[in-house]
Short mmCIF file of N, CA and C and ligand atoms in Angstrom, two decimals:
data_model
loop_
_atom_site.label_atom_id
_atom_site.label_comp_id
_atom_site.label_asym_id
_atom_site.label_seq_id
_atom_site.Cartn_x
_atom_site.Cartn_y
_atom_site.Cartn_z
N UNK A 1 0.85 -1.19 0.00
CA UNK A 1 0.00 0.00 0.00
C UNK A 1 0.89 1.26 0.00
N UNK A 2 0.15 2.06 -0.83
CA UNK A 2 1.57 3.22 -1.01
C UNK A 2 1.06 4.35 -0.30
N UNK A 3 1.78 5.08 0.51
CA UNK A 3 2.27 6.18 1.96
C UNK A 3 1.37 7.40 1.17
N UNK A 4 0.24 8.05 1.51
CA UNK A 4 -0.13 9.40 1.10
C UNK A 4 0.78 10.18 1.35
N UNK A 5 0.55 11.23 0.51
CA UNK A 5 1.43 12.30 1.39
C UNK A 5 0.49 13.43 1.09
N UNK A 6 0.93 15.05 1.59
CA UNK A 6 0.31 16.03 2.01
C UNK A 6 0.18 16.56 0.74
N UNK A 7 -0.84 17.07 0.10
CA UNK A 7 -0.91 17.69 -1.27
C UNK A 7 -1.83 18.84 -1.48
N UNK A 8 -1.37 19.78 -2.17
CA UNK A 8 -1.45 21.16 -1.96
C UNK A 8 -3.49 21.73 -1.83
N UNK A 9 -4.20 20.56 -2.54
CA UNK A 9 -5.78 20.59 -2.87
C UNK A 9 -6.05 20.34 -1.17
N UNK A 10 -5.57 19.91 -0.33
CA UNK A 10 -5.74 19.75 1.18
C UNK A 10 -5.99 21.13 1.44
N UNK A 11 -5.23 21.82 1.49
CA UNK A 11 -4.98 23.17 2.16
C UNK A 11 -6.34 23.70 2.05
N UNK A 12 -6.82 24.52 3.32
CA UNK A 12 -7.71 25.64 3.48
C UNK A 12 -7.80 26.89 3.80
N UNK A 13 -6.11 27.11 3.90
CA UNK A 13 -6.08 28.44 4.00
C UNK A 13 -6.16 29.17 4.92
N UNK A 14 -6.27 28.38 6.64
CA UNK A 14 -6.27 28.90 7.96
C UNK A 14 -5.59 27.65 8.50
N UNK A 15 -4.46 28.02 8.54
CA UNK A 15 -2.85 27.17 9.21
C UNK A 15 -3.38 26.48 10.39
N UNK A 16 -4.11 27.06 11.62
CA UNK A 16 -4.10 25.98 12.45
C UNK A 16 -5.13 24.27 12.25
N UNK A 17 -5.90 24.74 11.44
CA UNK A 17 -6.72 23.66 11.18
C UNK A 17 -5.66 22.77 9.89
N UNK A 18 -4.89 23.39 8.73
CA UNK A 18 -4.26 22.64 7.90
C UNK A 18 -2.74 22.07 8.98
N UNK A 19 -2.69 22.48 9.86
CA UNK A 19 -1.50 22.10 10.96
C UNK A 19 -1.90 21.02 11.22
N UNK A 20 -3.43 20.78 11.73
CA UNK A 20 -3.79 19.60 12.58
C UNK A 20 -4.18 18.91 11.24
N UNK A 21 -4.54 18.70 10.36
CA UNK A 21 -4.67 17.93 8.99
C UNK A 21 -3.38 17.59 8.56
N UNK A 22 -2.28 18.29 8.58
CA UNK A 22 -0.81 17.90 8.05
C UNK A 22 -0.68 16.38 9.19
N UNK A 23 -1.19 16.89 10.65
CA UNK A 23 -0.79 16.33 11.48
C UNK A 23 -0.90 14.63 11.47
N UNK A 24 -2.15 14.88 11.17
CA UNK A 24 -3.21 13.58 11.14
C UNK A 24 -2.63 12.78 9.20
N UNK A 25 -1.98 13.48 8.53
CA UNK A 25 -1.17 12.70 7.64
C UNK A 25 -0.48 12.19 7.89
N UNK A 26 0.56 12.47 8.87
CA UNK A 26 1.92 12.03 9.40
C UNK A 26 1.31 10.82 10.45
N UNK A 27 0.04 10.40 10.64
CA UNK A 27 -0.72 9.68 11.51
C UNK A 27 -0.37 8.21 10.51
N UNK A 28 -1.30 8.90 9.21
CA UNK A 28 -1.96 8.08 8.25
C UNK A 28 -0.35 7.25 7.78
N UNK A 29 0.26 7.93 7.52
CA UNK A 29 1.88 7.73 6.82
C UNK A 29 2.31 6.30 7.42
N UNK A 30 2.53 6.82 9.06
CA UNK A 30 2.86 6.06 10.03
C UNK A 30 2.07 4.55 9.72
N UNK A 31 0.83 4.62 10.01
CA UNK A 31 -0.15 3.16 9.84
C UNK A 31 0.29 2.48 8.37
N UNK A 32 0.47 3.51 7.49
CA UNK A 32 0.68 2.32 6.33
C UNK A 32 1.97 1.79 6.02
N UNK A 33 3.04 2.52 7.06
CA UNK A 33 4.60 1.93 7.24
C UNK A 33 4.48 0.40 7.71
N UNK A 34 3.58 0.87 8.94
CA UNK A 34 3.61 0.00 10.39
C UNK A 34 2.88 -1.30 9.58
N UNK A 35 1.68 -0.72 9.24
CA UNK A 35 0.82 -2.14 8.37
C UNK A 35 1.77 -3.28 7.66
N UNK A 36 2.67 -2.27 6.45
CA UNK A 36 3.08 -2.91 5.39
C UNK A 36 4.72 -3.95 5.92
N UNK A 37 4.79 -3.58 7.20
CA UNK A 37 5.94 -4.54 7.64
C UNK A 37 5.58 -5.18 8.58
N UNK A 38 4.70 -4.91 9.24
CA UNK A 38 3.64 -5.74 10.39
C UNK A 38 4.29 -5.36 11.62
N UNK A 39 4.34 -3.89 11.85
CA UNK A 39 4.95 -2.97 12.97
C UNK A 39 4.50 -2.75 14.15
N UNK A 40 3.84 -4.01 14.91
CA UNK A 40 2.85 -3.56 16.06
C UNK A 40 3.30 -2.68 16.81
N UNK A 41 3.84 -2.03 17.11
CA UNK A 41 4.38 -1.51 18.54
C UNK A 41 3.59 -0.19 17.84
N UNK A 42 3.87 0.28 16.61
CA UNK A 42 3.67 1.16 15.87
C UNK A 42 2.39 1.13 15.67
N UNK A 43 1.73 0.38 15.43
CA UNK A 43 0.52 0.38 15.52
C UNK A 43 -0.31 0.61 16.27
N UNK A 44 -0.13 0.19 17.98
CA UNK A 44 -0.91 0.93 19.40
C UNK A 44 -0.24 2.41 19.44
N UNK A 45 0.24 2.93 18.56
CA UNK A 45 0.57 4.08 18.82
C UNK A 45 -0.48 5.16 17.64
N UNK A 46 -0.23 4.19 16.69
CA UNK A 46 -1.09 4.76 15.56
C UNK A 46 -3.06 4.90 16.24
N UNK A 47 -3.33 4.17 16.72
CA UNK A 47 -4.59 3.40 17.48
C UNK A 47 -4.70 4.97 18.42
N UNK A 48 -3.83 5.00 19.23
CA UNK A 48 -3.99 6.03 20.21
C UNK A 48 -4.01 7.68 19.37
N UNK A 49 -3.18 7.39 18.66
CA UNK A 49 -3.15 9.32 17.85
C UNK A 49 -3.86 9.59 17.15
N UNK A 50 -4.27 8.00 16.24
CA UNK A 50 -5.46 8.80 15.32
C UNK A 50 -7.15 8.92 16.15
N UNK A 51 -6.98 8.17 17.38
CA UNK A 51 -8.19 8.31 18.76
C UNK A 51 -8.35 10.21 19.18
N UNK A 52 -7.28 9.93 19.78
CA UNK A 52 -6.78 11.64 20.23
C UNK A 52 -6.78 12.60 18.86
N UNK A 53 -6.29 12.41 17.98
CA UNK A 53 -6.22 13.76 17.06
C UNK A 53 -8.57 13.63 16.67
N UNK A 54 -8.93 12.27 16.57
CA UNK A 54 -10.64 12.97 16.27
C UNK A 54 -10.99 13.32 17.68
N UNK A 55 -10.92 12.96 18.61
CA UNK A 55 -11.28 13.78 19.73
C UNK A 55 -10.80 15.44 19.43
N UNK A 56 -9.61 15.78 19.31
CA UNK A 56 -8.98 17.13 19.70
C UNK A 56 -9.59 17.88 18.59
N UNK A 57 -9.27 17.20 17.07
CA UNK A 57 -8.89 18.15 15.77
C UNK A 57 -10.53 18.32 15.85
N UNK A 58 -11.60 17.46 15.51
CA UNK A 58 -12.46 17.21 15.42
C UNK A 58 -13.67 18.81 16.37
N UNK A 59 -13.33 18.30 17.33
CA UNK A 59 -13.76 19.47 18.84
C UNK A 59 -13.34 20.82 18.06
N UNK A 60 -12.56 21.09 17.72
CA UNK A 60 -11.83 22.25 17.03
C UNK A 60 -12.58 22.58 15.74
N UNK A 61 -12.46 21.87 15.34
CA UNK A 61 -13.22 22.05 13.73
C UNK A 61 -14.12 22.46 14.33
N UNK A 62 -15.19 21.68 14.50
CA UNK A 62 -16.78 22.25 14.78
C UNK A 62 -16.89 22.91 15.39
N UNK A 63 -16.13 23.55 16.29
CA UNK A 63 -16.24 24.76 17.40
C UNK A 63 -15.85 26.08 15.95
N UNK A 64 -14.82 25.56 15.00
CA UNK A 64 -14.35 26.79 14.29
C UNK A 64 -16.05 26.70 13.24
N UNK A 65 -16.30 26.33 12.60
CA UNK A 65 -17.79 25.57 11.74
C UNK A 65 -18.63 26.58 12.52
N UNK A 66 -18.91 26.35 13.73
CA UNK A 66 -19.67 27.28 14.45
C UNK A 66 -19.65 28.64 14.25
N UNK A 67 -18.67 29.04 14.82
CA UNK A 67 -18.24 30.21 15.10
C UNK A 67 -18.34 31.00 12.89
N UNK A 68 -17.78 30.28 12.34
CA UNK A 68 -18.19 31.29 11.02
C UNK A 68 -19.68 30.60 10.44
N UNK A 69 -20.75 30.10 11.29
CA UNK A 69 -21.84 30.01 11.17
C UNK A 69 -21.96 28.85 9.52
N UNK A 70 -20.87 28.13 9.39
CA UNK A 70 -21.27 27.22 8.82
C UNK A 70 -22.72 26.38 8.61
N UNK A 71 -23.31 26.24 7.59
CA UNK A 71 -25.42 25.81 7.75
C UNK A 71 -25.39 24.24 7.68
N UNK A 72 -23.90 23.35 7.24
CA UNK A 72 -24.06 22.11 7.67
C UNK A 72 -23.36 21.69 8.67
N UNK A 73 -23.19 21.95 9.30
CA UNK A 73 -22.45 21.41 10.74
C UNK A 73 -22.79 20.27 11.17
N UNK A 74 -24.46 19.84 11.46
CA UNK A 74 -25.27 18.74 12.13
C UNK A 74 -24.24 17.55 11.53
N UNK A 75 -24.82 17.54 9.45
CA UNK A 75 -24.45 16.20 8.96
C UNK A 75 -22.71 16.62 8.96
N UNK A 76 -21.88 17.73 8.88
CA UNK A 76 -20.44 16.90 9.51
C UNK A 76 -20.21 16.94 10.67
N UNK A 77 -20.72 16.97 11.53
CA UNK A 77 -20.47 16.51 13.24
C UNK A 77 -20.91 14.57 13.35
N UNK A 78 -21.86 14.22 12.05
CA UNK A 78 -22.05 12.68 11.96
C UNK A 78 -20.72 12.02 11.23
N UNK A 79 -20.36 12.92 10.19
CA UNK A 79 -19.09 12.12 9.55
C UNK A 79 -18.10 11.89 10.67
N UNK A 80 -17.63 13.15 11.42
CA UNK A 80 -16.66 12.88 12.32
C UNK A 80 -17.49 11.16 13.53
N UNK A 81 -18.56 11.18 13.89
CA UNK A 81 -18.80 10.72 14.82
C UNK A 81 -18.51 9.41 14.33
N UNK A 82 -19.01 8.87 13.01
CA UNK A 82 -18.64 7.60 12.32
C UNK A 82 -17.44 7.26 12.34
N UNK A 83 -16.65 8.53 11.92
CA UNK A 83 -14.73 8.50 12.32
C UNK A 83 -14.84 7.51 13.34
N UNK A 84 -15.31 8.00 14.48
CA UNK A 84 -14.92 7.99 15.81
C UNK A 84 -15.17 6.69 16.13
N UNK A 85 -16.44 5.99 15.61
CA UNK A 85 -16.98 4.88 15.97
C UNK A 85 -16.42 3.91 14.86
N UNK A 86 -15.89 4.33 13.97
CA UNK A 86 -14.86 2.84 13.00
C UNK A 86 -13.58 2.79 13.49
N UNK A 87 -13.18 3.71 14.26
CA UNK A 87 -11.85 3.39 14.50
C UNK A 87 -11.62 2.75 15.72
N UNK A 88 -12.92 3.15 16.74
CA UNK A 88 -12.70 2.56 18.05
C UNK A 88 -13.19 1.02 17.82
N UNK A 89 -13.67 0.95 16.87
CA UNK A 89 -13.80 -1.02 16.46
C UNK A 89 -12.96 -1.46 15.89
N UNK A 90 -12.14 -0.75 14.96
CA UNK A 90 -11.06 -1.61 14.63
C UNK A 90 -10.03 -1.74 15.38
N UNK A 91 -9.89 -1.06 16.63
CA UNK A 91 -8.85 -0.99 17.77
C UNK A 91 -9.31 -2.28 18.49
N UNK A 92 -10.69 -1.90 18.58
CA UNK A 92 -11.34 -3.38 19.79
C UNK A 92 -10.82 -4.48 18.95
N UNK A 93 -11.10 -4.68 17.37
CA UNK A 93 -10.76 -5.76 16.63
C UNK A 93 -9.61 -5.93 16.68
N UNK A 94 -9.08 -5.23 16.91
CA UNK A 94 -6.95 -5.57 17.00
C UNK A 94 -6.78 -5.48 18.24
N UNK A 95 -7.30 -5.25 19.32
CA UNK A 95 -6.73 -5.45 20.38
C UNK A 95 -7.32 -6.84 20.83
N UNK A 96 -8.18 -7.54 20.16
CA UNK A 96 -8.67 -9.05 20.61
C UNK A 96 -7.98 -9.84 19.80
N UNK A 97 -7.85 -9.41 18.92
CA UNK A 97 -7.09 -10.13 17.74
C UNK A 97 -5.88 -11.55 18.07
N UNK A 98 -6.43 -12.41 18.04
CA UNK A 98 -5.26 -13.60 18.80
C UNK A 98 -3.81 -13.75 18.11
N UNK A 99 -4.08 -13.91 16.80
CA UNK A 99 -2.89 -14.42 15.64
C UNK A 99 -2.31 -13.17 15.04
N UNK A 100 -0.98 -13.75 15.17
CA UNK A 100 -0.04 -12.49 14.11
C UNK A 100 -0.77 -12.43 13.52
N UNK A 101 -0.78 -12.94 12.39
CA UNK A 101 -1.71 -13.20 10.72
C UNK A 101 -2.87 -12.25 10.81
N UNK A 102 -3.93 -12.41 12.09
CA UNK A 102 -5.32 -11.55 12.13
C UNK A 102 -4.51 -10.30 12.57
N UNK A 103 -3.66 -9.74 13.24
CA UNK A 103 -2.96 -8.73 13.26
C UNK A 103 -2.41 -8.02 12.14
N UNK A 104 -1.86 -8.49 11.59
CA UNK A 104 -1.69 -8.27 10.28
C UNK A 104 -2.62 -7.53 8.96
N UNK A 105 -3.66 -8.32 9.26
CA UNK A 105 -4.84 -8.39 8.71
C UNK A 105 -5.55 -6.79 8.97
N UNK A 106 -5.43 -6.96 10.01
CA UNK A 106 -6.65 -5.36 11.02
C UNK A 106 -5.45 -4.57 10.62
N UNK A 107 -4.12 -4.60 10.21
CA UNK A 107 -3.25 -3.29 10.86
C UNK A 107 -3.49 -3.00 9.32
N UNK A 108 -3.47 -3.71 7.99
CA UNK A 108 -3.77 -3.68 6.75
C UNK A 108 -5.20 -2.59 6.30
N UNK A 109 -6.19 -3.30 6.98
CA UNK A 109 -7.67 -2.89 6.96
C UNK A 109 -7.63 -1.38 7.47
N UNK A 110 -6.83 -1.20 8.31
CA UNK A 110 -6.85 0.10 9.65
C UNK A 110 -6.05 1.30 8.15
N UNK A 111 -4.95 0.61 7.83
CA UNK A 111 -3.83 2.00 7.26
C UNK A 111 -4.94 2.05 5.85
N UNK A 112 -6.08 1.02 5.22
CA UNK A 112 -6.51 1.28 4.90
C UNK A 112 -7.23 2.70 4.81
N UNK A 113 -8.21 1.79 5.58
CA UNK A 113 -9.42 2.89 5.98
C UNK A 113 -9.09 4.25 6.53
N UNK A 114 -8.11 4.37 7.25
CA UNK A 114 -7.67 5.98 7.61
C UNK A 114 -7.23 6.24 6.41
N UNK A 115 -6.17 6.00 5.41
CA UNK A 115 -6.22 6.52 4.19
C UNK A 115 -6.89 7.14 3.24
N UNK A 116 -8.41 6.19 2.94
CA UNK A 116 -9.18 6.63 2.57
C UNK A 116 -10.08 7.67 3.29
N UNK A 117 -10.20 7.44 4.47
CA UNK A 117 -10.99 8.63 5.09
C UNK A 117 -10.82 9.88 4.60
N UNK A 118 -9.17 9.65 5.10
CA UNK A 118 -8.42 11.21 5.22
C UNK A 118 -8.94 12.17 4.18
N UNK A 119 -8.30 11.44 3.00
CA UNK A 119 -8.19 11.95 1.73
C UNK A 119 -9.63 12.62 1.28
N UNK A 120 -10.66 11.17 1.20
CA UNK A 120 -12.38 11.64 1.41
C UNK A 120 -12.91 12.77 2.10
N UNK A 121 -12.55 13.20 3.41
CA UNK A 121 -12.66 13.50 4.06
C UNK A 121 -12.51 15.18 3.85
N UNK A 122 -11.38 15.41 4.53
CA UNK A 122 -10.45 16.72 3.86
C UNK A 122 -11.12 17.37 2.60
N UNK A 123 -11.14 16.64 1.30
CA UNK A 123 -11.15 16.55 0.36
C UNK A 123 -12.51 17.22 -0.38
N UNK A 124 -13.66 16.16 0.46
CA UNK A 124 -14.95 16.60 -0.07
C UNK A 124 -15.55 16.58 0.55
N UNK A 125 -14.97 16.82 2.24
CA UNK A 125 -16.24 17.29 3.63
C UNK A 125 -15.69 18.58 3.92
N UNK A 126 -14.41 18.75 4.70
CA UNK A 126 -13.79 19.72 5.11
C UNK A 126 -13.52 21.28 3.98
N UNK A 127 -13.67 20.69 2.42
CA UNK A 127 -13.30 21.62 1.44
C UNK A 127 -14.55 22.50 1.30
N UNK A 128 -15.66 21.66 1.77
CA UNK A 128 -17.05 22.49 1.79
C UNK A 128 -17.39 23.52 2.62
N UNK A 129 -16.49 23.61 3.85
CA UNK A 129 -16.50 24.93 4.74
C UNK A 129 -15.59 26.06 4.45
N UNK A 130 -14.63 25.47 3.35
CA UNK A 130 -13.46 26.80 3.11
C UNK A 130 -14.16 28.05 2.86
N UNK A 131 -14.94 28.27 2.23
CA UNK A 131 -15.42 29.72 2.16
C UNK A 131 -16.08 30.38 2.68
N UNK A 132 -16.22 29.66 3.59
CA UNK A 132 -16.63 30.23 5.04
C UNK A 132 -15.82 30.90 6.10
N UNK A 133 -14.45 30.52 6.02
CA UNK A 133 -13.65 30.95 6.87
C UNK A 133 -12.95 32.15 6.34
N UNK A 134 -13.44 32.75 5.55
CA UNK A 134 -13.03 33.93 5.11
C UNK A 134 -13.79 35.02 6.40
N UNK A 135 -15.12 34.74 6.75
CA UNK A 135 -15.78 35.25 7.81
C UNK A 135 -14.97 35.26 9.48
N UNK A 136 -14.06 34.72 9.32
CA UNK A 136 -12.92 34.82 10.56
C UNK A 136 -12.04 35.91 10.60
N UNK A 137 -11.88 37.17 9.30
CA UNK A 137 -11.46 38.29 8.62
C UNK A 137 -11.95 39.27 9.55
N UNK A 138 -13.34 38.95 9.33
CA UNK A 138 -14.10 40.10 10.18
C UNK A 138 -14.43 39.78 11.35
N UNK A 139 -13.66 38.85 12.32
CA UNK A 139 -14.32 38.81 13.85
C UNK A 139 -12.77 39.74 14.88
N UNK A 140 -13.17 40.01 15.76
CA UNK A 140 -11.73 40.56 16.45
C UNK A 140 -11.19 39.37 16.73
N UNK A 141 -10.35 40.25 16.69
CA UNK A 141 -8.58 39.33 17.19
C UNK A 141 -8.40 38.47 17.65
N UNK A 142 -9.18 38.84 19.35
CA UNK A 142 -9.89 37.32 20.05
C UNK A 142 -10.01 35.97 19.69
N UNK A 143 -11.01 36.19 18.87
CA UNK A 143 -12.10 35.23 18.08
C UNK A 143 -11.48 34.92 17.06
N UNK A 144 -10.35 35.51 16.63
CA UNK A 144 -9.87 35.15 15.29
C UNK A 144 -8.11 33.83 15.29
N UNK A 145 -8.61 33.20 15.95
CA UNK A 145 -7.02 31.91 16.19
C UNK A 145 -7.18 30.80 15.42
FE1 FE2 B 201 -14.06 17.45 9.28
FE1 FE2 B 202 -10.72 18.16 9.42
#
């Protein structure tokens, strides 16, 4: 499986949210190293960051969605939540997982599916709020991070 990398159609044009998206590549990178040589150690690590970055990045987004009054928020606060709920099963599925081989298997399925998310994701969920955040121009200073 071949390593995404960061490509310029990602970008939205307000650094701290493309910071935490660069971030969550270097996530994705990691899982399909770890997958493609059968890197467990690397893998409960991958399990835990890509857990923590949809908790953190996720909270962030929709708090920023809010704030420039984004009108779909509801249905992407469900995409993220699905995030949330495929990854914490494929963790349960690899953390029961008895056999190298089924290890193998889930760490394959896992660098998968975050791959594709990402890309999906970013791509043709997250690209739908960019012109919205032009409305972060006009809030004070405060409000504007
Ligand atoms: Fe998102
Ligand atoms: Fe995002």
């Amino acid at each position: 499986m071949p390593a995404i990398l960061w490509r310029e159609q990602m970008e939205l044009g307000y650094k701290p949210l493309d910071d935490e998206h660069k971030e969550f590549v270097e996530v994705v990178q990691k899982s399909v190293e770890a997958a493609n040589v059968g890197d467990f150690a690397t893998m409960e690590w991958v399990f835990e960051k890509a857990y923590d970055y949809a908790r953190d990045h996720f909270s962030h987004e929709e708090e920023v969605m809010e704030r420039i009054g984004f009108p779909d928020l509801e249905n992407h606060m469900k995409s993220h939540q699905v995030f949330i709920k495929n990854i914490s099963e494929l963790r349960q599925q690899y953390e029961v997982s008895a056999s190298e081989h089924e290890k193998r298997q889930l760490a394959m399925k896992t660098a998968d599916f975050l791959s594709v998310w990402l890309i999906g994701h970013i791509l043709s969920r997250d690209k739908v709020y960019k012109p919205y955040l032009v409305r972060l121009r006009n809030m004070p200073p405060r409000m504007n991070y």
